[in-house]
CSV table of C-alpha atoms and ligand atoms in Angstrom, one decimal:
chain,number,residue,atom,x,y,z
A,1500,UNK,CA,7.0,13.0,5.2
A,1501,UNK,CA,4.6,15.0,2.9
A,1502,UNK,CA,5.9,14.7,-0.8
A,1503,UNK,CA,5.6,18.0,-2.8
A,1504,UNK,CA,4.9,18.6,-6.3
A,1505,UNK,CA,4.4,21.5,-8.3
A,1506,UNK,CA,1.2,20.4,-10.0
A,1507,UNK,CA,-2.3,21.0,-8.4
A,1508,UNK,CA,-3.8,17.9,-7.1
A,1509,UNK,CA,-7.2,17.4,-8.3
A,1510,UNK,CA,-9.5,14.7,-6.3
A,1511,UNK,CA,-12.8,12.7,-7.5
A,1512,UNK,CA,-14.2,11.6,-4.7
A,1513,UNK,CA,-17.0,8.8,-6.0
A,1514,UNK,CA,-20.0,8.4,-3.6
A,1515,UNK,CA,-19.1,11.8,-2.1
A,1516,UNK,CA,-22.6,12.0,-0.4
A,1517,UNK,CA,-21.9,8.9,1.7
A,1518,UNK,CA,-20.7,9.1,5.0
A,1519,UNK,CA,-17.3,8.7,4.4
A,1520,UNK,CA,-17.4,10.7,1.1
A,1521,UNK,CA,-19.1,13.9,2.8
A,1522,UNK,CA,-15.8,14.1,5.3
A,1523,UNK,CA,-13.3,13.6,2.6
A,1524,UNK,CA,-14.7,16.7,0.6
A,1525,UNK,CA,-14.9,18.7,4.1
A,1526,UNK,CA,-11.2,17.6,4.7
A,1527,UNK,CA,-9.7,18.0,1.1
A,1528,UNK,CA,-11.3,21.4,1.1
A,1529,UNK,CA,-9.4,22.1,4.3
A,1530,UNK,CA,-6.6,25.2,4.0
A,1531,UNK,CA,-4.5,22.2,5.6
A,1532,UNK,CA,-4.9,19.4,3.9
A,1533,UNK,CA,-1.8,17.5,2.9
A,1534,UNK,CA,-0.7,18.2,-0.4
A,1535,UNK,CA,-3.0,21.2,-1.5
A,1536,UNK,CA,-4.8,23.1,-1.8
A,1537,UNK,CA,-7.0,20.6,-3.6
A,1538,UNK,CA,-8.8,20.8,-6.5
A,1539,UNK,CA,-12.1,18.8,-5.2
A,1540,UNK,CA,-14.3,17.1,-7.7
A,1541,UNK,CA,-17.0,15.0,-6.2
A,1542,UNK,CA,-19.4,12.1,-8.3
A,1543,UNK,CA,-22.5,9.9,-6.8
A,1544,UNK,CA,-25.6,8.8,-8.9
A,1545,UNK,CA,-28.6,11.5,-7.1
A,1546,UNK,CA,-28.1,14.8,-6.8
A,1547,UNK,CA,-26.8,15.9,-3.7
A,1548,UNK,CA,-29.0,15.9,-0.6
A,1549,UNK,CA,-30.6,19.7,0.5
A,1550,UNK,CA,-27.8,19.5,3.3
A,1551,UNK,CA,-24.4,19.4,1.3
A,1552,UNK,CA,-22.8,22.4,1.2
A,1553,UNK,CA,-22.2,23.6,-2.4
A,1554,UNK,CA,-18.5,25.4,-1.1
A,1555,UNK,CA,-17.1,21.5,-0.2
A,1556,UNK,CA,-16.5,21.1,-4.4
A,1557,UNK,CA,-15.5,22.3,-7.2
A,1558,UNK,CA,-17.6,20.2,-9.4
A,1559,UNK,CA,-19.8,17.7,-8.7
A,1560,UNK,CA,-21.7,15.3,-11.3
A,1561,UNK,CA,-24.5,12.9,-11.0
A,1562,UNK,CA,-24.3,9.4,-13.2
A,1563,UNK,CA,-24.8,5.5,-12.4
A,1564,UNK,CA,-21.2,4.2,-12.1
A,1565,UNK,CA,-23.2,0.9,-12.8
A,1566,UNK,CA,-23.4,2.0,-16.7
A,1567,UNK,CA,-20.5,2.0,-18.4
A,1568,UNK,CA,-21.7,4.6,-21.3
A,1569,UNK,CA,-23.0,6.8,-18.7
A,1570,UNK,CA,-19.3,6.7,-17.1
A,1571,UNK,CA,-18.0,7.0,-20.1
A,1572,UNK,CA,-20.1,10.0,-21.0
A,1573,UNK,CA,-19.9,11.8,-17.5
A,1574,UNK,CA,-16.4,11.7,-16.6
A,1575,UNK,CA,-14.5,11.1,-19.8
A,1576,UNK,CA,-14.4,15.3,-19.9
A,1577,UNK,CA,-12.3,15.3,-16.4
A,1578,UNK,CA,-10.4,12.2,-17.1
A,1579,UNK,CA,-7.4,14.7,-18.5
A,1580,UNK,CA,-7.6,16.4,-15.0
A,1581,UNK,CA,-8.4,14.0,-12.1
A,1582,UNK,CA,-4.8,13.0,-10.3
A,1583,UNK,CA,-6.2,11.1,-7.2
A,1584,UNK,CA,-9.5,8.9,-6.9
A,1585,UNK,CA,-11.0,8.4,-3.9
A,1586,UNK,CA,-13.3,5.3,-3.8
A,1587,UNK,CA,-15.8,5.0,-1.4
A,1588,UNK,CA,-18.6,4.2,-3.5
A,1589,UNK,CA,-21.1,1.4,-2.1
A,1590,UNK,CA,-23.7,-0.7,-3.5
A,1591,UNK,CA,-25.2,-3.6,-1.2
A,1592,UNK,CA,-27.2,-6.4,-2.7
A,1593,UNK,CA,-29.1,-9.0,-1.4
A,1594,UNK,CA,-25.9,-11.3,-1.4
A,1595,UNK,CA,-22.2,-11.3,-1.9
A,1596,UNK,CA,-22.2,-12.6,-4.9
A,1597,UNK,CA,-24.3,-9.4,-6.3
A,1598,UNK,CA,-21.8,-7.4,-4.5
A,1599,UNK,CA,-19.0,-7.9,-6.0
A,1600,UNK,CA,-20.6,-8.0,-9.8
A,1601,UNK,CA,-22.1,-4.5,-8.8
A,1602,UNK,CA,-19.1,-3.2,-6.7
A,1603,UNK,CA,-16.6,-4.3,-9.1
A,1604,UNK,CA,-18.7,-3.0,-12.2
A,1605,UNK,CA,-18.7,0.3,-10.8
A,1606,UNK,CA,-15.0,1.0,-9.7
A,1607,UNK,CA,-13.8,-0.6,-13.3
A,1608,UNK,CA,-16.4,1.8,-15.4
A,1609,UNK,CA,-14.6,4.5,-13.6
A,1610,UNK,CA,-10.9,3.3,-13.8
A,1611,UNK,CA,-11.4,2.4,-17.4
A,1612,UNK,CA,-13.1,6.1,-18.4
A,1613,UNK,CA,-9.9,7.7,-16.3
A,1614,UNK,CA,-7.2,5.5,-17.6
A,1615,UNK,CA,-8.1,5.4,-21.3
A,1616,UNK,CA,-10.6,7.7,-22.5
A,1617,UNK,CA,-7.1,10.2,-23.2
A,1618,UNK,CA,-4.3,9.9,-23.6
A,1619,UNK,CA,-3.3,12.7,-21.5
A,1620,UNK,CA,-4.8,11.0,-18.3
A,1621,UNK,CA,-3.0,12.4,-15.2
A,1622,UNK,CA,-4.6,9.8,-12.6
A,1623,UNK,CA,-1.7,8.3,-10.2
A,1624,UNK,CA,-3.2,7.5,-7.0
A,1625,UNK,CA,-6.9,5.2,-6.3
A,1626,UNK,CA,-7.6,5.1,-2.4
A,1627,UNK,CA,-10.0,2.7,-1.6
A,1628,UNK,CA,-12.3,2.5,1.4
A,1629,UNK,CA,-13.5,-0.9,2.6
A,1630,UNK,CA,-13.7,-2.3,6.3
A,1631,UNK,CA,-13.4,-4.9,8.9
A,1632,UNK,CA,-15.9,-6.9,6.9
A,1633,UNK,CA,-11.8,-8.1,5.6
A,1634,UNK,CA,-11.3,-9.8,8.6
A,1635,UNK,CA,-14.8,-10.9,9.2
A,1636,UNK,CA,-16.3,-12.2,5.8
A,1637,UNK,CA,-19.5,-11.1,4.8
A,1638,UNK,CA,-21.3,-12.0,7.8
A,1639,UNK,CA,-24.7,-10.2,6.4
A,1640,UNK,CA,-24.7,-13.3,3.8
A,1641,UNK,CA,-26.8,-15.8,5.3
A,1642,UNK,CA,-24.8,-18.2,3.0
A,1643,UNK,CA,-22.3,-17.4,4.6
A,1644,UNK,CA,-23.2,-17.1,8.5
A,1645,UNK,CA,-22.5,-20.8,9.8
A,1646,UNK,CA,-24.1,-20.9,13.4
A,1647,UNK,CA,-20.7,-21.0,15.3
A,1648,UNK,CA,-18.2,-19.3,13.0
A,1649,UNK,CA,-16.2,-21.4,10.8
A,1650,UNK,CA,-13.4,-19.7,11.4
A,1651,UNK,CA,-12.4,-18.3,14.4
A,1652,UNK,CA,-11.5,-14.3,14.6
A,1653,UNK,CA,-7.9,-13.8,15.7
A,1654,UNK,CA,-7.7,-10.4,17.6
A,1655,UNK,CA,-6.2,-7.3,16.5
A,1656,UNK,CA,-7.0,-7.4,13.0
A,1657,UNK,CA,-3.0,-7.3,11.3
A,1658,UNK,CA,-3.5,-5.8,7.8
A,1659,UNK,CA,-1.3,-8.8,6.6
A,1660,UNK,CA,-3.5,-11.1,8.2
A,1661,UNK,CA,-4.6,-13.9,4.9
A,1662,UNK,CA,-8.0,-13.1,3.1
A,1663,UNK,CA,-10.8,-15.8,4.7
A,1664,UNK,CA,-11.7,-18.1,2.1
A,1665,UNK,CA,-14.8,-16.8,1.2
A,1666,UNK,CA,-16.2,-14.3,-1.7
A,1667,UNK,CA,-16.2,-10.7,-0.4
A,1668,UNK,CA,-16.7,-7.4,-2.6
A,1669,UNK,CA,-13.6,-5.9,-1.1
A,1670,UNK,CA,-11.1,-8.5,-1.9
A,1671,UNK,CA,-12.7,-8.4,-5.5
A,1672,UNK,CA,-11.9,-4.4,-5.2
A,1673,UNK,CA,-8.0,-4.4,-4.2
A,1674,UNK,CA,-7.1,-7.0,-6.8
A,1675,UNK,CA,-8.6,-4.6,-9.2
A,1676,UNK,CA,-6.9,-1.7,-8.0
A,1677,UNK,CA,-3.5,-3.7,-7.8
A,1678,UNK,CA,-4.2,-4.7,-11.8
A,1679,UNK,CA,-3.3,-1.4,-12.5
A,1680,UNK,CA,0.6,-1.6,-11.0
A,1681,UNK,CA,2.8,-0.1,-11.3
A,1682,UNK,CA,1.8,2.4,-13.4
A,1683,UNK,CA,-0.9,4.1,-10.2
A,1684,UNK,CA,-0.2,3.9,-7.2
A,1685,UNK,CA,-2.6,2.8,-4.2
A,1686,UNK,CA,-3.8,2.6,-0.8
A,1687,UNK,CA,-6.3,0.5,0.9
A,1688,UNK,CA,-7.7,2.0,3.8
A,1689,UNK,CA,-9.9,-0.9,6.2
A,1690,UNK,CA,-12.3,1.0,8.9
A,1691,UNK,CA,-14.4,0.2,11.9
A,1692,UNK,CA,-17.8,1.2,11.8
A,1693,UNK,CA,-18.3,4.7,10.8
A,1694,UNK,CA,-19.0,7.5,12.5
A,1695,UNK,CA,-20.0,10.6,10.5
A,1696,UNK,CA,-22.6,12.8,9.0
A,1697,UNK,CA,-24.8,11.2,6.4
A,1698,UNK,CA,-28.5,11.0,5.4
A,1699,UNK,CA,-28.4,8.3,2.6
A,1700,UNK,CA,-25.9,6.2,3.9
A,1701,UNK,CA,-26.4,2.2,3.9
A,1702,UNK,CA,-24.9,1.5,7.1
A,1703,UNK,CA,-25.5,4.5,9.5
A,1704,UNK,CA,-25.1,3.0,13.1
A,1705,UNK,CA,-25.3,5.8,15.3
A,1706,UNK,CA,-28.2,7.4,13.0
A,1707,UNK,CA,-30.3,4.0,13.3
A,1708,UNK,CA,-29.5,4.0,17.3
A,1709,UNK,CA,-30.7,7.2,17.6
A,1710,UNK,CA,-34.1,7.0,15.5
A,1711,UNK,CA,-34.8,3.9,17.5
A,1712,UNK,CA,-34.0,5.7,20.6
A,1713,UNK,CA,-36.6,8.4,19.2
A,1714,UNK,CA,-38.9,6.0,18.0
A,1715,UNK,CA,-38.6,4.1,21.6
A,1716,UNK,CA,-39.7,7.9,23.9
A,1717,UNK,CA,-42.3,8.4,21.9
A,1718,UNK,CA,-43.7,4.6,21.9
A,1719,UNK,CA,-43.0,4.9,25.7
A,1720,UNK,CA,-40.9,1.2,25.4
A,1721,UNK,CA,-37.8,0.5,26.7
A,1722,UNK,CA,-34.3,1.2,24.4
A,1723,UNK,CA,-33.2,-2.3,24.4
A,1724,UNK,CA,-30.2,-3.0,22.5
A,1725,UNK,CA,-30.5,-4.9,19.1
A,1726,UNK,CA,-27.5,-6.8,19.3
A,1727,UNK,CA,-26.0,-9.5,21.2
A,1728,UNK,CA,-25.8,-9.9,25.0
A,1729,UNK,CA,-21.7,-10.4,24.2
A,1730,UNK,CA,-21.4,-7.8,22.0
A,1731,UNK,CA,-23.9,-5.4,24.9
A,1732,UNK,CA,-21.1,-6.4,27.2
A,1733,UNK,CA,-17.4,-6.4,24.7
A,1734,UNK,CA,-15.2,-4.0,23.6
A,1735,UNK,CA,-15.8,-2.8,20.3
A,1736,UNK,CA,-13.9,0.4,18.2
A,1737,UNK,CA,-15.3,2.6,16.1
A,1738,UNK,CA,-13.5,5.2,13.0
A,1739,UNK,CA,-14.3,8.8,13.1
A,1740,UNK,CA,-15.0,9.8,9.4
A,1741,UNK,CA,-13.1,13.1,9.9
A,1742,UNK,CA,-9.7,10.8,11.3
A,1743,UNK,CA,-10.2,8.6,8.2
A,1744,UNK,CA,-10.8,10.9,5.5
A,1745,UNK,CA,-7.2,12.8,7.3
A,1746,UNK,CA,-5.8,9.0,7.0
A,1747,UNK,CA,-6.4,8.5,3.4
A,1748,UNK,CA,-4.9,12.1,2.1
A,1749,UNK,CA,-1.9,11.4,4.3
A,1750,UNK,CA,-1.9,7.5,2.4
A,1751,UNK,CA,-2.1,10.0,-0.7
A,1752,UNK,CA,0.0,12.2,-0.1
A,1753,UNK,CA,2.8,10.9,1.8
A,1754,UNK,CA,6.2,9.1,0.5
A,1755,UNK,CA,6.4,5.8,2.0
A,1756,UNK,CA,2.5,5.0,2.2
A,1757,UNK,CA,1.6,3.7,-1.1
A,1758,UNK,CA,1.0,0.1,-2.5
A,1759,UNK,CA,-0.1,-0.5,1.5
A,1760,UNK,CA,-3.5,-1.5,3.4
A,1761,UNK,CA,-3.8,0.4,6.6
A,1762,UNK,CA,-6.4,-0.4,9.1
A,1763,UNK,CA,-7.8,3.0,10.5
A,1764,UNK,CA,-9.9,3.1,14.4
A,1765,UNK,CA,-9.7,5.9,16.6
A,1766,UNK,CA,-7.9,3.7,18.7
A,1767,UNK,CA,-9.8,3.8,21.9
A,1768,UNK,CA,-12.5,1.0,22.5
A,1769,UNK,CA,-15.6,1.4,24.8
A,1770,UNK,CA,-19.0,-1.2,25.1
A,1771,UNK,CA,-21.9,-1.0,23.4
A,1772,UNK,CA,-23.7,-1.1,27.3
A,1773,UNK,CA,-21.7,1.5,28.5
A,1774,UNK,CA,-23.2,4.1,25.0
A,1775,UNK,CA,-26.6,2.8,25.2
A,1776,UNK,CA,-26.6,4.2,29.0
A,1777,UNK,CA,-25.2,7.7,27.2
A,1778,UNK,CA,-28.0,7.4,24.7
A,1779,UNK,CA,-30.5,6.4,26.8
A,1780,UNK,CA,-29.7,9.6,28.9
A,1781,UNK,CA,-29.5,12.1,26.3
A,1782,UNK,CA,-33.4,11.0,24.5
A,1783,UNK,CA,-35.1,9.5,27.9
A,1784,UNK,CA,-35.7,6.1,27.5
A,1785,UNK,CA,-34.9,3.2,29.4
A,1786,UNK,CA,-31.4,1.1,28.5
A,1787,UNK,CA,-31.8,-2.6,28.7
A,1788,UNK,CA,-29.7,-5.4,27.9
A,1789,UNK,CA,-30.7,-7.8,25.0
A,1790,UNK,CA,-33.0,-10.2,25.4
A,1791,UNK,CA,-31.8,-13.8,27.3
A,1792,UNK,CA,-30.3,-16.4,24.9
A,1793,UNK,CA,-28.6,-14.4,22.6
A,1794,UNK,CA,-25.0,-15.6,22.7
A,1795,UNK,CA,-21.7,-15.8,21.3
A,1796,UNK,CA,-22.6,-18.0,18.5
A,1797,UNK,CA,-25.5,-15.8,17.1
A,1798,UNK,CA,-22.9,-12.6,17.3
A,1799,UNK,CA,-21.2,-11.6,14.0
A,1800,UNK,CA,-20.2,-8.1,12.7
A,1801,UNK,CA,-20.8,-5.6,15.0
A,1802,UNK,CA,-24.1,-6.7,16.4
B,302,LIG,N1,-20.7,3.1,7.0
B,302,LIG,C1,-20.0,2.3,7.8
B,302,LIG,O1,-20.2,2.2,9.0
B,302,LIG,C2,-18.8,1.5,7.2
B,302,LIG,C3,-18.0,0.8,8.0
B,302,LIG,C4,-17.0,0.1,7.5
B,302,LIG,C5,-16.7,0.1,6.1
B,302,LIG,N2,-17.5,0.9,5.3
B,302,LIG,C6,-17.1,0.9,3.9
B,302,LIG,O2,-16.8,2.2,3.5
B,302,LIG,C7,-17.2,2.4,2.1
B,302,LIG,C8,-18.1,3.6,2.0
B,302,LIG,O3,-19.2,3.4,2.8
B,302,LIG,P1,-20.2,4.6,3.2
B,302,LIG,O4,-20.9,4.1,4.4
B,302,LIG,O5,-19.5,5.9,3.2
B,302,LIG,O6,-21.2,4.5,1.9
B,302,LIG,P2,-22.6,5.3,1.8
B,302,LIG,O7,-22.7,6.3,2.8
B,302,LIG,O8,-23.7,4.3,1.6
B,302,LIG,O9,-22.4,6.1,0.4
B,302,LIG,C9,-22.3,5.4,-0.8
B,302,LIG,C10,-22.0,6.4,-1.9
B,302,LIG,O10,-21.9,5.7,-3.2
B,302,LIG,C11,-22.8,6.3,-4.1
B,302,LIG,N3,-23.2,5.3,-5.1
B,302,LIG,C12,-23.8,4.1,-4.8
B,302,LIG,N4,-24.2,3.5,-6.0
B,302,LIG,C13,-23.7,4.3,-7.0
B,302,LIG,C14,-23.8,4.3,-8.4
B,302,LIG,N5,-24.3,3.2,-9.0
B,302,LIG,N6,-23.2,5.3,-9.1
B,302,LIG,C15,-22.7,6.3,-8.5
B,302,LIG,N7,-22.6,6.5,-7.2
B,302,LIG,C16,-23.1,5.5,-6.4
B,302,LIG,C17,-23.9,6.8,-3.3
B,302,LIG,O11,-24.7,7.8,-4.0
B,302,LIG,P3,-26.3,7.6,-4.2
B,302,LIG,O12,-26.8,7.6,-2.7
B,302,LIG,O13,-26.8,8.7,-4.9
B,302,LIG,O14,-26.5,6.2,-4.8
B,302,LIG,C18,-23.2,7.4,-2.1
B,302,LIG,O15,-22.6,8.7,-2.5
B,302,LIG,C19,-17.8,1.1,1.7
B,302,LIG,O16,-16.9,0.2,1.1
B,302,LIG,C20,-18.3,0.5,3.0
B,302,LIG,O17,-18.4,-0.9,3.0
B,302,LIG,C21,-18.5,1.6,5.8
């Protein structure tokens, strides 16, 4: 049920030239989307790349969400317009520990520069991005990557499945978007690994596959996978960016969606051996399975 109001809806979508922020802008500029038309105001700290079409925003402005005065000083002039955030900002440091002081640091900049900087602040709804990295811990810690997991993963993922006990950026995020209940509502919105359109992005799967594919025919070596031989041979999901930018406008939009975590997959599941033989097909190489001796212990995240 979409939920209709007279005033225009006005988005800032922070790290709009990541992967997930590029298809939010493409889908909030949409003639469709749920509860526009959309005013579309998009923030990341570089200019956009060469690539991002101009038409997507309205406005789009360029500070380090890192510094609070440059916050301050960049957004306080739209913090009397902005009705929905969209977070999907990302900073990844060298361990967890960094990642939640920098990850935090950023989203609070911005939610104190939006709430308070006037007192005429229309903001109402935060949507924030994070992952299966919930479920999993942050198995790119090497603190924090026990050979043989010390907890064993309970399949599906349930969004009301307990936090692990262990220090992760995202958990850090949704307590500080809950602080701000009742008076915003929210929506937490947990992914698979990303498939989308993106040049800058931290985690690009399918781009890295594909430059090592690349890399691979013009070496003349084999594609062999750089993962596990149990993750070669498992099922695994992925999240369309286009389905989850659509997910977290309906999450915005909708009556009966907010104060909620979602999980978000395209729903279908396929193995990693079964895409590498697609790859390896379309660029001409050679698939071949990981290396002997890889096994179930050494296998966390998605490789
Ligand atoms: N990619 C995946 O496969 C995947 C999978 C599961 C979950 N997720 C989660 O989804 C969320 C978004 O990920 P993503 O892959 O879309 O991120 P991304 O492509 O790496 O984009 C990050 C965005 O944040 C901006 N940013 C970073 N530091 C900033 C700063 N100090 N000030 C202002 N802007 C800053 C970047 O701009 P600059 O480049 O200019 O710094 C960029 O626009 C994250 O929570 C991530 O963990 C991603």
């Amino acid at each position: 049920m979409e939920h209709k109001t007279s005033e225009t809806p006005v988005a800032l979508i922070m790290g709009v030239t990541g992967m997930a922020g590029f298809s939010l802008a493409e889908a909030l500029k949409d003639p469709a989307a749920l509860g526009g038309p959309w005013k579309v105001m998009g923030a990341a700290r570089r200019q956009t790349p060469p690539w991002f079409p101009p038409s997507l925003l309205d406005s789009y402005i360029s500070f380090d969400a890192l510094d609070t005065k440059d916050t301050h000083h960049s957004l306080s002039p739209i913090s009397d317009q902005v009705t929905h955030l969209f977070w999907v900002a990302l900073q990844v440091g060298p361990n967890e520990d960094t990642n939640i002081s920098s990850n935090s640091t950023m989203l609070k900049n911005v939610l104190t520069t939006l709430t308070s900087s006037t007192p005429t602040s229309r903001l109402r709804h935060i949507s924030l991005l994070t992952g299966t990295k919930h479920y999993m811990g942050p198995f790119d810690d090497p603190a924090f990557h026990p050979k043989g997991r010390a907890i064993p993963l309970e399949l599906p993922f349930r969004e009301g499945t307990a936090r692990l006990p262990y220090p992760l950026f995202y958990y850090s995020l949704e307590d500080l978007i809950t602080s701000y209940s009742p008076k915003l509502t929210w929506s937490v919105h947990r992914s698979s690994i990303i498939i989308g359109a993106s040049s800058r992005s931290i985690y690009n799967t399918l781009l890295t596959l594909v430059v090592y594919a690349l890399i691979c025919r013009r070496e003349g070596s084999q594609f062999r996978f750089p993962g596990t031989r149990y993750t070669w041979e498992h099922f695994c999901d992925v999240t369309d960016a286009g389905l989850l930018a659509r997910h977290q406008i309906w999450a915005a939009t909708s009556d009966g969606t907010k104060n909620q975590a979602f999980n978000c997959t395209n729903g279908d599941v396929f193995t990693w051996k079964s895409f590498c033989c697609v790859l390896a097909e379309m660029f001409g190489v050679e698939a071949v399975a990981p290396v002997d001796g890889d096994d179930r212990d050494d296998d966390v995240g998605g490789f």
